Amino acid sequence: MRLDESTDTGVAHSRNWLAVVFVLMLIEVAGYFEHAMVLGGIPFFANLFGIDYAAASWIITIFMLTGAASAIVGGKLGDMYGRKRMVLILLTISIIGSLITIAFASFPALLVGRALQGTSAGILPLLIGIARQVLPAKRVPVVIAMMTAVATITGGVGLFIAGMFIDAGAWRLMFAASATFCLLALLAAWWVLPRVQAFQTGTIDWVGATLLAPSLIVLLYGLSTASKSGFDNPLNVVCIVVGVAMLAVWTWWELRATSPLVDIRLLISPRTGKTMLATLLAGLAPLSAYTVYSPLIALSPAELPIGLGMTSTMFGLIAMVGSGVTLAMSPLAGVLARKRGAAVALIVGVGMMIVHFAGLMLPLLHKSIPAYIVLSVLATVGTAFIMSSVYNLIIESVPAESTSEYVGIAQVIRNATTAITTVIVSAMLSSSVVPGTTAPTTTAWNMTMLYVITVSVLVILVALLIQTRRRQSRFDGTSESDQVAVSAH
């Protein structure tokens, strides 16, 4: 495919941009399916291999750990050596992971396979970088919003497909399906995606990469296990402290490296720093809390203060409805980001979540299934708005050549805050329980909702600061990413 590239923006214009968008969506489906397919299979694998739930949950944990390192390192390698090339490499590694699991069908093989599949977490930062690099600029915010929505739908569909295979006792077909999706995505990427010149030159900071990967793995391991067993386990606390200390050493190195893995000065610059702060705060409440408490309120018996008595099937169908509405609504987030700025789209998304949280505090609504369906769909749409807005904010605040690595950083922040939020929300819900049960009282429930509303308001305040600076930059005729790029040279 021949593309006419714009040398000043790095954007390629083509009549075939729709084909590129389709392939980007296909790759995102393949990558996210690998994440979602085992989420409901922990009890099955525990029974299959004769292990406890804690051991079986490692098939999720190890995916997250390798994914954290892949998101940043893979993004940086893509920025330096070509994003298309890195997408092909990561898809190939994911296919190998599936094939290992199918061939050996043992728990150790499953862990190895899931570790290799975890590298697919580095695909989304590369796809966003490719979209910015090869699509017309006015299309990028909408495409990113649609990619976020596709990931949401893939999560629901992935659980459904994997559930069918598990129920039929043909669990290896789940990995065969994953390998097939990745192979189709690989062939489509190789055939359709344009090969464009990498932005960055020089050599990879292997010392920084070597320090970063274990730092993230140790820190996220401590946070993820603490979300299950709490901070009473000394190992969890030690891992978190050691992980933070290792990240401090890594930061010290990056500030002194000639060609750093991550430009820390850009990361803490006013615009990018506020974007990452908004990402962190969003992860501490609106992006993560819903996934913690939604099964609780939906599946708990209706006789309890907080519970609707739904079946798992009904709960899944509501999630599917929310995903469908999200896909239809997602272009609006992109259009809003393009016309008014990603910060405005972020405010709208967080506003949806605040309405959702506030609605669940009202007894008339949190004990009504129809009301819960409406609020649940609103939360799903709001989540997609927030995620796409974060990615578009990164595009607004960093140079084109650094897109993938900073999207990768945002992903790692979200993973870490998800684990932290699980601990916080679970502790709040457990602070006051119905006697003789583990179910939260109305007091504990409302306290949790007040927490997430408060943090959500903080996200809006940060977004307003970002939007104010954006207006000032437009008034001055410059963007912060331009200013950073100039100062870096």
Coordinates of C-alpha atoms in Angstrom, one line a residue:
M1 CA 0.0 0.0 0.0
R2 CA 1.4 3.3 -1.0
L3 CA 1.1 6.1 1.5
D4 CA 2.0 9.8 1.1
E5 CA 3.7 10.8 4.3
S6 CA 3.7 14.2 5.8
T7 CA 7.2 15.0 7.0
D8 CA 6.1 17.7 9.5
T9 CA 3.6 15.6 11.4
G10 CA 4.6 12.0 10.8
V11 CA 1.1 11.3 9.5
A12 CA 0.4 9.4 6.4
H13 CA -2.7 10.1 4.3
S14 CA -4.2 7.4 2.2
R15 CA -7.5 6.4 0.6
N16 CA -7.0 3.0 2.3
W17 CA -7.0 4.4 5.9
L18 CA -10.2 2.5 6.6
A19 CA -8.3 -0.8 5.9
V20 CA -5.6 0.3 8.3
V21 CA -8.2 1.1 11.0
F22 CA -9.9 -2.4 10.5
V23 CA -6.5 -4.1 10.9
L24 CA -5.7 -2.1 14.0
M25 CA -9.1 -3.2 15.5
L26 CA -8.4 -6.8 14.5
I27 CA -5.0 -6.7 16.3
E28 CA -6.6 -5.2 19.4
V29 CA -9.2 -8.0 19.4
A30 CA -6.5 -10.6 19.2
G31 CA -4.4 -9.0 21.9
Y32 CA -7.2 -8.4 24.4
F33 CA -8.8 -11.8 23.9
E34 CA -5.7 -13.3 25.4
H35 CA -6.2 -11.2 28.5
A36 CA -9.9 -11.9 28.9
M37 CA -10.2 -15.5 28.0
V38 CA -9.0 -17.0 31.3
L39 CA -10.6 -14.6 33.7
G40 CA -13.6 -16.9 34.4
G41 CA -11.6 -20.1 34.3
I42 CA -9.7 -20.1 37.7
P43 CA -12.0 -22.6 39.3
F44 CA -11.8 -24.9 36.3
F45 CA -8.0 -24.9 36.1
A46 CA -7.7 -25.3 39.9
N47 CA -9.8 -28.5 39.6
L48 CA -8.1 -29.7 36.4
F49 CA -4.6 -29.6 37.8
G50 CA -5.4 -30.3 41.4
I51 CA -4.2 -27.0 42.8
D52 CA -5.8 -24.3 45.0
Y53 CA -7.3 -21.1 43.7
A54 CA -4.3 -19.1 44.8
A55 CA -2.0 -21.1 42.6
A56 CA -4.4 -21.2 39.7
S57 CA -4.7 -17.4 39.8
W58 CA -1.1 -17.2 38.7
I59 CA -2.3 -17.7 35.2
I60 CA -3.7 -14.1 35.5
T61 CA -0.9 -12.7 37.6
I62 CA 2.0 -13.9 35.4
F63 CA 0.2 -12.4 32.4
M64 CA 0.0 -9.0 34.1
L65 CA 3.6 -9.1 35.3
T66 CA 5.1 -9.8 31.8
G67 CA 2.6 -7.4 30.3
A68 CA 3.8 -4.5 32.5
A69 CA 7.4 -4.9 31.3
S70 CA 6.2 -5.4 27.7
A71 CA 4.0 -2.3 27.7
I72 CA 6.9 0.1 28.3
V73 CA 9.9 -1.8 26.8
G74 CA 7.9 -2.9 23.8
G75 CA 6.7 0.6 23.2
K76 CA 10.2 2.0 23.4
L77 CA 11.5 -0.6 21.0
G78 CA 8.7 0.2 18.6
D79 CA 9.4 3.9 18.7
M80 CA 13.1 3.2 17.9
Y81 CA 13.0 0.2 15.5
G82 CA 9.5 0.4 14.0
R83 CA 6.1 -0.2 15.6
K84 CA 4.8 -2.5 12.9
R85 CA 7.9 -4.7 13.4
M86 CA 7.3 -4.9 17.1
V87 CA 3.6 -5.7 16.6
L88 CA 4.6 -8.7 14.4
I89 CA 7.1 -9.8 17.0
L90 CA 4.7 -9.6 19.9
L91 CA 2.0 -11.5 18.0
T92 CA 4.5 -14.2 17.2
I93 CA 5.5 -14.6 20.8
S94 CA 1.8 -14.8 21.8
I95 CA 1.2 -17.5 19.3
I96 CA 4.2 -19.5 20.6
G97 CA 2.7 -19.1 24.1
S98 CA -0.6 -20.6 23.0
L99 CA 1.1 -23.5 21.2
I100 CA 3.2 -24.4 24.2
T101 CA 0.1 -24.6 26.3
I102 CA -1.7 -26.8 23.8
A103 CA 1.3 -29.1 23.2
F104 CA 2.1 -29.9 26.8
A105 CA -1.2 -29.3 28.6
S106 CA 0.3 -29.1 32.1
F107 CA 0.2 -26.3 34.7
P108 CA 3.9 -25.4 34.3
A109 CA 3.3 -25.2 30.5
L110 CA 0.2 -23.1 31.1
L111 CA 2.2 -20.6 33.2
V112 CA 5.0 -20.4 30.5
G113 CA 2.4 -20.0 27.8
R114 CA 0.6 -17.2 29.8
A115 CA 3.8 -15.5 30.5
L116 CA 4.6 -15.4 26.8
Q117 CA 1.0 -14.3 26.0
G118 CA 1.4 -11.5 28.5
T119 CA 3.7 -9.7 26.0
S120 CA 0.5 -8.9 24.0
A121 CA -0.1 -6.2 26.6
G122 CA 2.5 -4.2 24.7
I123 CA 0.5 -4.3 21.5
L124 CA -2.0 -1.4 22.3
P125 CA 0.7 1.2 22.9
L126 CA 2.2 0.3 19.5
L127 CA -1.2 0.4 17.8
I128 CA -1.9 3.9 19.2
G129 CA 1.5 5.0 18.0
I130 CA 0.8 3.5 14.5
A131 CA -2.6 5.3 14.4
R132 CA -0.9 8.6 15.2
Q133 CA 1.8 8.0 12.7
V134 CA -0.1 6.8 9.6
L135 CA -3.7 8.1 9.9
P136 CA -5.0 11.6 9.1
A137 CA -4.7 13.6 12.3
K138 CA -8.5 14.3 12.5
R139 CA -9.2 10.6 12.5
V140 CA -6.9 9.6 15.3
P141 CA -9.0 10.6 18.4
V142 CA -12.1 8.8 17.0
V143 CA -10.0 5.7 16.1
I144 CA -8.5 5.5 19.5
A145 CA -11.9 5.8 21.1
M146 CA -13.2 3.0 18.9
M147 CA -10.2 0.8 19.8
T148 CA -11.0 1.3 23.5
A149 CA -14.6 0.2 22.9
V150 CA -13.5 -2.8 20.9
A151 CA -11.4 -3.9 23.8
T152 CA -14.4 -3.6 26.1
I153 CA -16.5 -5.8 23.8
T154 CA -13.7 -8.3 23.3
G155 CA -13.5 -8.7 27.1
G156 CA -17.2 -9.8 27.2
V157 CA -17.1 -11.9 24.1
G158 CA -13.8 -13.5 25.2
L159 CA -15.3 -14.6 28.5
F160 CA -18.3 -16.0 26.7
I161 CA -16.3 -18.0 24.1
A162 CA -13.8 -19.3 26.7
G163 CA -16.7 -20.3 28.9
M164 CA -18.2 -22.4 26.2
F165 CA -14.9 -24.2 25.6
I166 CA -14.4 -24.8 29.3
D167 CA -18.0 -26.0 29.9
A168 CA -17.4 -28.5 27.0
G169 CA -14.2 -29.7 28.6
A170 CA -12.2 -28.6 25.5
W171 CA -10.1 -25.9 27.2
R172 CA -7.2 -26.3 24.8
L173 CA -9.5 -25.0 22.1
M174 CA -9.5 -21.7 23.9
F175 CA -5.8 -21.4 23.3
A176 CA -6.2 -22.7 19.8
A177 CA -8.7 -19.9 19.2
S178 CA -6.3 -17.4 20.7
A179 CA -3.5 -18.6 18.4
T180 CA -5.8 -18.4 15.4
F181 CA -6.8 -14.8 16.2
C182 CA -3.2 -13.8 16.6
L183 CA -2.2 -15.5 13.4
L184 CA -4.9 -13.7 11.4
A185 CA -3.9 -10.4 13.0
L186 CA -0.3 -11.1 12.2
L187 CA -1.0 -11.8 8.6
A188 CA -3.3 -8.8 8.3
A189 CA -0.7 -6.5 10.0
W190 CA 2.1 -7.8 7.7
W191 CA -0.1 -7.3 4.6
V192 CA -1.9 -4.0 5.3
L193 CA 0.0 -1.9 7.8
P194 CA 2.4 0.4 6.1
R195 CA 6.1 0.2 7.0
V196 CA 7.1 3.7 8.0
Q197 CA 10.4 4.9 9.2
A198 CA 11.0 4.8 12.9
F199 CA 11.2 8.2 14.6
Q200 CA 14.0 7.6 17.1
T201 CA 17.6 6.8 16.5
G202 CA 20.4 5.5 18.8
T203 CA 20.6 2.5 21.0
I204 CA 18.2 1.0 23.5
D205 CA 19.0 1.7 27.1
W206 CA 19.5 -1.9 28.2
V207 CA 20.6 -1.0 31.7
G208 CA 17.3 1.0 32.1
A209 CA 15.3 -1.9 30.6
T210 CA 17.1 -4.4 32.9
L211 CA 16.3 -2.3 36.0
L212 CA 12.7 -1.4 35.0
A213 CA 11.4 -4.9 34.2
P214 CA 12.1 -6.5 37.6
S215 CA 11.1 -3.3 39.4
L216 CA 7.6 -3.4 37.8
I217 CA 7.3 -7.2 38.3
V218 CA 8.2 -7.1 42.0
L219 CA 6.0 -4.0 42.7
L220 CA 3.0 -5.3 40.8
Y221 CA 3.3 -8.8 42.3
G222 CA 3.2 -7.2 45.8
L223 CA 0.2 -5.1 44.9
S224 CA -1.7 -7.9 43.1
T225 CA -1.2 -10.4 46.0
A226 CA -2.1 -7.7 48.5
S227 CA -5.4 -7.2 46.7
K228 CA -6.2 -10.9 47.5
S229 CA -4.5 -11.6 50.9
G230 CA -4.1 -8.1 52.2
F231 CA -1.1 -6.3 53.7
D232 CA -0.9 -8.6 56.7
N233 CA 1.3 -10.9 54.6
P234 CA 4.9 -9.5 55.2
L235 CA 5.9 -10.8 51.7
N236 CA 3.5 -8.4 50.1
V237 CA 4.8 -5.4 52.0
V238 CA 8.4 -6.4 51.3
C239 CA 7.7 -6.7 47.5
I240 CA 6.1 -3.3 47.4
V241 CA 8.9 -1.6 49.3
V242 CA 11.6 -3.3 47.3
G243 CA 9.7 -2.5 44.0
V244 CA 9.5 1.1 44.9
A245 CA 13.2 1.2 45.9
M246 CA 14.2 -0.4 42.6
L247 CA 12.0 2.1 40.7
A248 CA 13.9 4.9 42.5
V249 CA 17.2 3.5 41.4
W250 CA 15.8 3.2 37.9
T251 CA 14.7 6.8 37.9
W252 CA 18.1 7.9 39.1
W253 CA 19.7 6.0 36.2
E254 CA 17.3 7.4 33.6
L255 CA 18.0 11.0 34.6
R256 CA 21.6 10.4 33.9
A257 CA 21.5 8.1 30.9
T258 CA 22.5 9.6 27.5
S259 CA 19.6 7.8 25.7
P260 CA 17.2 6.9 28.4
L261 CA 14.5 4.3 28.1
V262 CA 12.0 6.8 29.4
D263 CA 12.5 10.6 29.3
I264 CA 11.8 11.4 32.9
R265 CA 11.9 15.1 32.3
L266 CA 9.1 14.8 29.7
L267 CA 7.2 12.5 32.1
I268 CA 7.2 15.1 34.8
S269 CA 6.7 18.1 32.6
P270 CA 3.5 20.1 33.4
R271 CA 1.2 18.7 30.7
T272 CA 2.4 15.1 30.7
G273 CA 2.7 15.0 34.4
K274 CA -0.9 16.2 34.8
T275 CA -2.0 13.5 32.3
M276 CA -0.3 10.8 34.3
L277 CA -1.7 12.2 37.5
A278 CA -5.2 12.0 35.9
T279 CA -4.5 8.5 34.9
L280 CA -3.4 7.5 38.4
L281 CA -6.5 9.1 40.0
A282 CA -8.8 7.6 37.5
G283 CA -7.3 4.2 38.2
L284 CA -7.9 4.7 41.9
A285 CA -11.6 5.1 41.5
P286 CA -13.7 5.5 38.3
L287 CA -11.7 3.0 36.2
S288 CA -11.2 0.2 38.7
A289 CA -13.8 0.4 41.5
Y290 CA -16.7 -0.7 39.2
T291 CA -15.1 -4.0 38.4
V292 CA -14.6 -4.8 42.1
Y293 CA -18.2 -4.1 43.4
S294 CA -20.4 -4.7 40.4
P295 CA -20.4 -8.6 40.8
L296 CA -21.1 -8.0 44.5
I297 CA -24.3 -6.0 44.1
A298 CA -25.5 -7.9 41.0
L299 CA -25.0 -11.5 42.3
S300 CA -25.6 -11.1 46.0
P301 CA -29.1 -12.3 47.3
A302 CA -31.8 -9.7 47.0
E303 CA -32.6 -10.2 50.7
L304 CA -29.3 -8.5 51.7
P305 CA -29.1 -4.7 51.9
I306 CA -26.8 -4.6 48.9
G307 CA -27.8 -7.3 46.4
L308 CA -30.0 -7.8 43.4
G309 CA -30.0 -11.6 43.2
M310 CA -29.1 -11.8 39.5
T311 CA -27.9 -15.0 37.9
S312 CA -24.4 -15.1 36.3
T313 CA -26.1 -15.3 32.9
M314 CA -28.1 -12.2 33.5
F315 CA -25.0 -10.4 34.8
G316 CA -23.1 -11.4 31.6
L317 CA -25.9 -10.3 29.4
I318 CA -25.9 -6.8 31.0
A319 CA -22.2 -6.6 30.4
M320 CA -22.8 -7.5 26.7
V321 CA -25.5 -4.8 26.4
G322 CA -23.1 -2.3 27.9
S323 CA -20.4 -3.3 25.5
G324 CA -22.7 -2.8 22.5
V325 CA -23.8 0.6 23.7
T326 CA -20.2 1.6 24.3
L327 CA -19.2 0.7 20.7
A328 CA -22.0 2.9 19.4
M329 CA -21.2 5.8 21.7
S330 CA -17.4 5.6 21.5
P331 CA -17.0 7.8 18.4
L332 CA -18.5 10.6 20.4
A333 CA -15.6 10.5 22.8
G334 CA -13.2 10.9 19.9
V335 CA -15.2 13.7 18.2
L336 CA -15.3 15.5 21.5
A337 CA -11.6 15.1 22.0
R338 CA -10.9 16.3 18.5
K339 CA -13.1 19.4 18.7
R340 CA -12.8 20.4 22.4
G341 CA -9.8 18.5 23.7
A342 CA -9.3 15.2 25.3
A343 CA -9.6 16.8 28.8
V344 CA -13.2 17.7 28.0
A345 CA -13.9 14.1 26.9
L346 CA -12.3 12.9 30.2
I347 CA -14.6 15.2 32.2
V348 CA -17.6 13.9 30.4
G349 CA -16.6 10.3 31.1
V350 CA -15.8 10.9 34.7
G351 CA -19.1 12.7 35.0
M352 CA -20.9 9.6 33.8
M353 CA -19.2 7.6 36.5
I354 CA -20.1 10.1 39.2
V355 CA -23.8 9.8 38.2
H356 CA -23.4 6.0 38.3
F357 CA -21.8 6.1 41.8
A358 CA -24.3 8.6 43.2
G359 CA -27.2 6.5 41.7
L360 CA -26.0 3.4 43.5
M361 CA -26.2 5.3 46.8
L362 CA -30.0 5.7 46.5
P363 CA -32.0 2.7 47.8
L364 CA -34.6 3.1 45.2
L365 CA -32.0 2.6 42.5
H366 CA -29.5 0.1 43.9
K367 CA -32.4 -2.3 44.7
S368 CA -33.9 -2.0 41.2
I369 CA -32.7 -4.3 38.4
P370 CA -33.8 -1.9 35.6
A371 CA -32.1 1.0 37.3
Y372 CA -29.0 -1.1 37.8
I373 CA -28.9 -2.0 34.1
V374 CA -29.1 1.7 33.1
L375 CA -26.4 2.7 35.6
S376 CA -24.2 -0.3 34.6
V377 CA -24.4 0.7 30.9
L378 CA -23.6 4.3 31.9
A379 CA -20.5 3.0 33.8
T380 CA -19.3 0.9 30.8
V381 CA -19.6 3.9 28.4
G382 CA -18.0 6.2 31.0
T383 CA -15.1 3.8 31.4
A384 CA -14.5 3.8 27.6
F385 CA -14.6 7.6 27.5
I386 CA -12.0 7.8 30.3
M387 CA -9.6 5.4 28.8
S388 CA -9.7 6.8 25.3
S389 CA -9.4 10.3 26.7
V390 CA -6.2 9.3 28.6
Y391 CA -4.6 8.0 25.4
N392 CA -5.7 11.1 23.5
L393 CA -4.3 13.3 26.3
I394 CA -0.9 11.5 25.9
I395 CA -1.0 12.2 22.1
E396 CA -1.7 15.9 22.9
S397 CA 1.2 16.1 25.4
V398 CA 4.1 14.1 24.0
P399 CA 6.0 14.2 20.7
A400 CA 5.0 11.7 18.1
E401 CA 8.2 9.7 18.4
S402 CA 7.5 8.9 22.1
T403 CA 3.8 8.0 21.8
S404 CA 4.1 4.2 22.4
E405 CA 6.4 4.3 25.4
Y406 CA 4.2 6.8 27.2
V407 CA 1.0 4.9 26.4
G408 CA 2.8 1.9 27.9
I409 CA 3.5 3.9 31.0
A410 CA -0.1 4.8 31.3
Q411 CA -1.0 1.1 31.1
V412 CA 1.4 0.2 33.9
I413 CA -0.1 3.0 36.1
R414 CA -3.5 1.6 35.5
N415 CA -2.4 -1.9 36.3
A416 CA -0.9 -0.7 39.6
T417 CA -3.8 1.4 40.6
T418 CA -6.3 -1.4 39.8
A419 CA -4.5 -3.6 42.4
I420 CA -4.5 -0.7 44.9
T421 CA -8.1 0.0 44.3
T422 CA -9.1 -3.6 44.9
V423 CA -7.5 -3.4 48.3
I424 CA -9.1 -0.1 49.2
V425 CA -12.6 -0.9 48.0
S426 CA -12.6 -4.4 49.4
A427 CA -11.5 -3.0 52.8
M428 CA -14.2 -0.4 52.8
L429 CA -16.9 -2.9 51.8
S430 CA -15.7 -5.2 54.6
S431 CA -15.6 -2.4 57.3
S432 CA -19.2 -3.0 58.2
V433 CA -20.9 -6.3 57.3
V434 CA -24.3 -7.8 57.9
P435 CA -24.1 -10.1 61.0
G436 CA -23.5 -13.7 60.1
T437 CA -22.4 -12.8 56.5
T438 CA -19.6 -11.2 54.6
A439 CA -22.0 -8.8 52.8
P440 CA -21.5 -5.1 53.3
T441 CA -24.1 -3.0 55.1
T442 CA -25.6 0.1 53.6
T443 CA -23.2 2.2 55.6
A444 CA -20.1 0.5 54.2
W445 CA -21.6 0.7 50.7
N446 CA -22.3 4.4 50.9
M447 CA -18.8 5.1 52.3
T448 CA -17.3 3.3 49.3
M449 CA -19.4 5.3 46.9
L450 CA -18.4 8.5 48.6
Y451 CA -14.7 7.5 48.3
V452 CA -15.0 6.9 44.5
I453 CA -17.0 10.1 44.0
T454 CA -14.4 12.1 45.9
V455 CA -11.5 10.7 43.8
S456 CA -13.5 11.2 40.6
V457 CA -14.0 14.9 41.5
L458 CA -10.2 15.1 41.8
V459 CA -9.8 13.7 38.3
I460 CA -12.1 16.4 37.0
L461 CA -10.1 19.1 38.7
V462 CA -6.9 17.8 37.1
A463 CA -8.6 17.7 33.7
L464 CA -9.7 21.3 34.1
L465 CA -6.1 22.3 34.8
I466 CA -5.1 20.4 31.6
Q467 CA -7.8 22.1 29.6
T468 CA -6.8 25.6 30.9
R469 CA -3.2 25.0 29.9
R470 CA -4.4 23.7 26.5
R471 CA -6.3 27.0 25.9
Q472 CA -3.2 29.0 26.9
S473 CA -1.1 27.0 24.5
R474 CA -3.5 27.5 21.7
F475 CA -3.6 31.2 22.5
D476 CA 0.2 31.3 22.3
G477 CA 0.2 29.3 19.0
T478 CA 2.2 26.4 20.4
S479 CA 1.6 23.0 22.0
E480 CA 3.5 21.6 25.0
S481 CA 4.6 18.6 23.0
D482 CA 6.2 21.0 20.6
Q483 CA 7.9 22.9 23.4
V484 CA 9.2 19.7 24.9
A485 CA 10.5 18.5 21.6
V486 CA 12.3 21.8 21.0
S487 CA 13.9 21.9 24.4
A488 CA 15.0 18.2 24.1
H489 CA 17.1 19.2 21.1

